[in-house]
XYZ file of C-alpha atoms in Angstrom:
343
model
C 0.000 0.000 0.000
C 2.885 2.351 0.802
C 4.282 1.913 -2.731
C 0.852 2.636 -4.186
C 0.555 5.887 -2.196
C 4.005 6.979 -3.366
C 3.034 6.154 -6.924
C -0.152 8.215 -6.743
C 1.704 11.182 -5.240
C 4.363 11.012 -7.939
C 1.650 10.845 -10.599
C -0.131 13.851 -9.136
C 2.859 16.193 -9.688
C 3.009 16.144 -13.501
C -0.776 16.079 -13.708
C -1.000 19.180 -11.497
C 1.609 21.013 -13.595
C -0.172 20.246 -16.857
C -3.634 21.073 -15.525
C -2.324 24.305 -13.978
C -0.878 25.500 -17.284
C -4.059 24.571 -19.159
C -6.141 26.477 -16.564
C -3.889 29.519 -16.945
C -4.134 29.392 -20.742
C -7.914 29.049 -20.621
C -8.161 31.890 -18.122
C -6.262 34.229 -20.441
C -7.574 33.170 -23.820
C -10.862 31.314 -23.380
C -14.221 32.932 -22.697
C -17.339 31.010 -21.751
C -19.226 32.517 -24.681
C -16.781 30.903 -27.090
C -17.435 27.470 -25.669
C -20.785 27.368 -27.462
C -18.953 27.886 -30.763
C -17.190 24.529 -30.518
C -18.850 22.217 -33.041
C -19.586 18.997 -31.124
C -20.922 17.061 -34.102
C -20.678 13.533 -35.471
C -17.695 14.772 -37.486
C -15.738 16.042 -34.455
C -16.573 12.920 -32.453
C -15.332 10.779 -35.350
C -12.127 12.849 -35.405
C -11.539 12.227 -31.696
C -12.133 8.506 -32.247
C -9.633 8.592 -35.121
C -7.090 10.328 -32.858
C -7.470 7.515 -30.309
C -7.010 5.011 -33.124
C -3.789 6.729 -34.192
C -2.488 6.545 -30.623
C -3.384 2.857 -30.541
C -1.295 2.542 -33.711
C 1.660 3.975 -31.814
C 1.294 1.417 -29.035
C 0.952 -1.388 -31.579
C 4.152 -0.185 -33.269
C 6.020 -0.266 -29.964
C 4.723 -3.747 -29.228
C 5.670 -4.877 -32.743
C 9.185 -3.510 -32.246
C 9.594 -5.377 -28.967
C 8.461 -8.568 -30.654
C 11.035 -8.061 -33.410
C 13.906 -7.152 -31.092
C 13.273 -10.164 -28.835
C 12.962 -12.507 -31.839
C 9.289 -12.932 -30.900
C 10.120 -14.561 -27.560
C 7.698 -12.173 -25.846
C 3.965 -12.610 -26.258
C 1.732 -9.749 -27.364
C 0.418 -9.596 -23.805
C 3.912 -9.193 -22.368
C 4.831 -6.518 -24.906
C 1.613 -4.668 -24.042
C 2.495 -4.624 -20.338
C 6.053 -3.467 -21.038
C 4.829 -0.755 -23.412
C 2.293 0.589 -20.922
C 4.873 0.600 -18.127
C 7.351 2.465 -20.340
C 4.709 5.034 -21.285
C 3.809 5.530 -17.634
C 7.381 5.979 -16.410
C 8.016 8.404 -19.280
C 4.922 10.335 -18.183
C 6.078 10.797 -14.576
C 9.759 11.533 -15.221
C 11.401 14.441 -17.054
C 12.182 13.523 -20.663
C 15.775 14.540 -19.996
C 15.939 11.778 -17.380
C 14.818 9.149 -19.875
C 11.923 7.360 -18.221
C 11.781 4.820 -21.036
C 15.257 3.615 -20.032
C 13.503 1.608 -17.305
C 12.306 -0.717 -20.056
C 15.304 -2.945 -19.268
C 13.760 -3.623 -15.855
C 10.353 -4.342 -17.388
C 11.903 -6.649 -19.987
C 13.778 -8.500 -17.274
C 10.537 -8.941 -15.321
C 8.980 -10.594 -18.397
C 11.731 -13.187 -18.717
C 14.509 -11.468 -20.689
C 17.952 -11.559 -19.046
C 19.214 -8.230 -17.681
C 22.199 -8.186 -20.033
C 20.012 -8.703 -23.077
C 17.422 -6.250 -21.746
C 20.106 -3.577 -21.538
C 21.118 -4.323 -25.122
C 17.522 -4.091 -26.358
C 16.994 -0.792 -24.538
C 20.037 0.660 -26.250
C 18.816 -0.565 -29.654
C 15.405 1.065 -29.169
C 17.149 4.323 -28.248
C 19.315 4.109 -31.349
C 16.312 3.407 -33.589
C 14.366 6.336 -32.145
C 17.293 8.714 -32.568
C 17.908 7.432 -36.100
C 14.276 8.050 -37.052
C 14.449 11.639 -35.785
C 17.750 12.225 -37.572
C 16.443 10.941 -40.907
C 13.072 12.678 -40.591
C 14.464 16.203 -40.400
C 15.590 16.588 -44.057
C 12.421 14.841 -45.247
C 10.225 17.235 -43.249
C 11.949 20.307 -44.678
C 11.670 18.907 -48.196
C 7.915 18.441 -47.764
C 7.140 21.822 -46.194
C 8.803 25.241 -46.761
C 11.152 26.258 -43.968
C 9.131 29.341 -42.970
C 6.031 27.200 -42.422
C 7.886 25.279 -39.738
C 10.490 27.614 -38.247
C 11.206 31.316 -38.309
C 7.683 32.374 -39.285
C 6.747 35.773 -37.908
C 9.035 38.073 -35.959
C 8.130 37.137 -32.395
C 10.562 36.104 -29.690
C 8.691 32.790 -29.462
C 9.365 31.733 -33.053
C 13.010 32.787 -32.930
C 13.403 30.935 -29.633
C 11.787 27.790 -31.050
C 14.053 27.953 -34.101
C 17.226 28.261 -32.026
C 16.159 25.593 -29.550
C 15.169 23.174 -32.315
C 18.527 23.286 -34.095
C 20.445 22.896 -30.833
C 18.351 19.880 -29.814
C 18.481 18.360 -33.300
C 22.283 18.709 -33.362
C 22.358 16.873 -30.049
C 20.160 14.095 -31.456
C 22.468 13.709 -34.458
C 25.481 13.523 -32.150
C 23.831 10.872 -29.952
C 22.868 8.875 -33.056
C 26.436 8.998 -34.326
C 27.858 7.977 -30.948
C 25.421 5.070 -30.660
C 26.265 3.890 -34.179
C 30.005 4.170 -33.583
C 29.622 2.508 -30.204
C 27.588 -0.374 -31.571
C 29.278 -1.074 -34.911
C 32.612 0.670 -35.376
C 34.651 1.149 -32.213
C 32.646 0.294 -29.087
C 35.662 -0.001 -26.773
C 37.106 3.344 -27.872
C 33.800 5.182 -27.640
C 33.098 3.698 -24.208
C 36.558 4.636 -22.945
C 36.284 8.142 -24.387
C 32.910 8.752 -22.766
C 34.186 7.391 -19.469
C 37.093 9.862 -19.483
C 34.916 12.773 -20.631
C 32.334 12.301 -17.902
C 34.967 12.334 -15.198
C 35.197 16.106 -15.681
C 33.910 18.066 -12.653
C 30.931 19.770 -14.332
C 29.440 16.579 -15.769
C 30.712 13.996 -13.262
C 27.212 13.500 -11.855
C 26.316 11.520 -15.022
C 29.466 9.382 -14.992
C 27.729 6.298 -13.597
C 25.012 6.330 -16.268
C 27.526 6.892 -19.042
C 29.704 4.042 -17.788
C 26.680 1.745 -17.959
C 25.991 2.967 -21.484
C 29.592 2.225 -22.475
C 29.357 -1.327 -21.204
C 26.076 -1.734 -23.093
C 27.750 -0.553 -26.296
C 30.428 -3.202 -26.038
C 27.982 -6.047 -25.383
C 25.505 -4.767 -27.962
C 27.928 -4.506 -30.852
C 28.757 -8.206 -31.021
C 25.086 -9.185 -31.224
C 23.947 -6.491 -33.636
C 26.608 -7.214 -36.234
C 25.089 -10.672 -36.695
C 21.624 -9.342 -37.489
C 20.408 -9.553 -41.114
C 19.150 -6.535 -43.066
C 15.582 -7.867 -42.899
C 15.663 -7.743 -39.095
C 16.842 -4.126 -39.124
C 14.273 -3.130 -41.740
C 11.415 -4.573 -39.696
C 12.662 -2.980 -36.473
C 12.996 0.427 -38.135
C 9.572 0.066 -39.797
C 8.044 -0.548 -36.368
C 9.883 2.517 -35.044
C 8.583 4.678 -37.891
C 5.067 3.389 -37.207
C 5.251 4.462 -33.553
C 6.379 8.002 -34.358
C 4.177 8.672 -37.374
C 1.118 7.337 -35.541
C 1.891 9.688 -32.663
C 2.197 12.629 -35.067
C -1.101 11.757 -36.778
C -3.047 12.189 -33.528
C -2.899 15.948 -34.055
C -3.848 15.622 -37.722
C -6.999 13.771 -36.708
C -7.918 16.487 -34.195
C -7.293 19.282 -36.693
C -9.441 17.424 -39.213
C -12.256 17.471 -36.686
C -11.931 20.986 -35.272
C -9.988 23.027 -37.861
C -10.428 21.486 -41.300
C -9.013 24.545 -43.080
C -5.541 24.023 -41.577
C -3.040 22.453 -44.030
C -2.664 18.846 -42.923
C 0.900 18.425 -44.197
C 2.056 21.451 -42.200
C 0.238 20.133 -39.116
C 1.985 16.770 -39.498
C 5.469 18.162 -40.043
C 5.163 20.585 -37.148
C 4.665 17.586 -34.891
C 8.247 16.612 -35.701
C 9.412 20.003 -34.396
C 7.236 19.726 -31.272
C 8.422 16.243 -30.296
C 12.039 17.118 -31.024
C 11.815 19.980 -28.535
C 9.981 17.838 -25.987
C 12.890 15.373 -25.864
C 14.637 17.858 -23.563
C 11.678 18.955 -21.455
C 12.706 19.397 -17.798
C 9.196 18.643 -16.489
C 7.642 15.180 -15.996
C 6.270 14.014 -19.330
C 6.656 17.527 -20.716
C 3.860 18.772 -18.423
C 3.192 22.458 -18.873
C 5.815 22.814 -21.578
C 3.760 20.715 -24.014
C 0.550 22.674 -23.559
C 2.299 26.048 -23.797
C 4.363 25.026 -26.828
C 1.382 23.555 -28.667
C -0.923 26.548 -28.263
C 1.749 29.027 -29.325
C 3.222 26.959 -32.157
C -0.087 25.984 -33.779
C -1.905 29.248 -32.999
C -1.202 30.793 -36.415
C -3.031 27.958 -38.202
C -6.383 28.663 -36.501
C -8.070 32.045 -36.233
C -10.027 31.056 -33.110
C -7.581 30.669 -30.205
C -10.268 28.839 -28.233
C -10.151 26.023 -30.764
C -6.371 25.745 -30.390
C -6.813 25.272 -26.654
C -9.486 22.612 -27.177
C -7.218 20.697 -29.563
C -4.273 21.055 -27.156
C -6.271 19.643 -24.247
C -7.591 16.726 -26.288
C -4.068 16.051 -27.592
C -2.667 15.872 -24.068
C -5.497 13.685 -22.800
C -4.908 11.172 -25.593
C -1.110 11.203 -25.613
C -0.349 11.801 -21.929
C -3.033 11.836 -19.216
C -4.427 8.445 -20.158
C -1.040 6.883 -19.300
C -1.119 8.371 -15.816
C -4.442 6.630 -15.241
C -3.236 3.355 -16.761
C -0.076 3.493 -14.647
C -1.932 3.994 -11.378
C -4.028 0.916 -12.225
C -1.244 -1.254 -13.652
C 1.798 -0.571 -11.460
C 0.442 -1.968 -8.150
C -0.364 -5.258 -9.914
C 3.051 -5.219 -11.557
C 4.793 -4.682 -8.210
C 2.925 -7.614 -6.673
C 3.631 -9.924 -9.607
C 6.483 -12.390 -9.796
C 9.373 -12.236 -12.215
C 9.083 -14.849 -14.931
C 11.568 -17.688 -15.023
C 14.535 -17.458 -17.327
C 15.366 -13.871 -16.429
C 18.584 -13.975 -14.398
C 19.875 -10.760 -12.943
């Protein structure tokens, strides 16, 4: 019971942050008279249902990827539990802390050895970073630069532009390091990172980086044996998870703001999620709502509609996982680790 209470309290923090920001935004921009202008029709309800379906597509993609990476040793039920636990821990921890990194513990609980779980966690990280790296040039080929970054003359747009390129450069660097560490020179990369993170200013992360270095060395030997078909399927599953997540907003815009250009809406999701990878708040609480309403505000004349879409977006992609986690985690804590999963 004590663990359950702690869990609920930890869940309440990000929820309170997000709800507080939404309340502040509504207080400034939303009048009660505008509420009657929201078209709650069969069309908008169908759009919300489609948004939920897109989010289900993301979860299916994550489950598919786990099945591929474990050579289908895990059942669909096990991959569902792991996926939900990863989503929950990501929701209650800052994105900079990497809540999804706990997937190695969840994998181990479902019967995968800790060493192999660590390897699989690193591979999922590499696939996610690779998808983001590859997506950037594609996004800017599909949509003019000024439709995504640098539009207008406000401090917000210039700040988003600067922040995006800094974060994207960091993603590219991480992708390169993971590739070099897994395929080219794992021992050298691990040793270099170990020495670098002994410096006074960044020493606090030395332990985590040392673990990552050891994972690189063990991962490389296994990954070099994998055929191209295995990599293609794993990356296809990764692309499915991200694109499905992006399409949630497209579905909502289709329902509440049909005039908005769908391709621009889709590609802006890439910018949003790139920035949210470095959010200091649990699950991007507060930051997500503020970023969404400001970044998408120019596509809709009625600011009230932007707020409605933002709230629905966060309910579907974030708040639901807090609820699922509160229900699922106590059962998970009481459960027994499956056989065949040595520490």
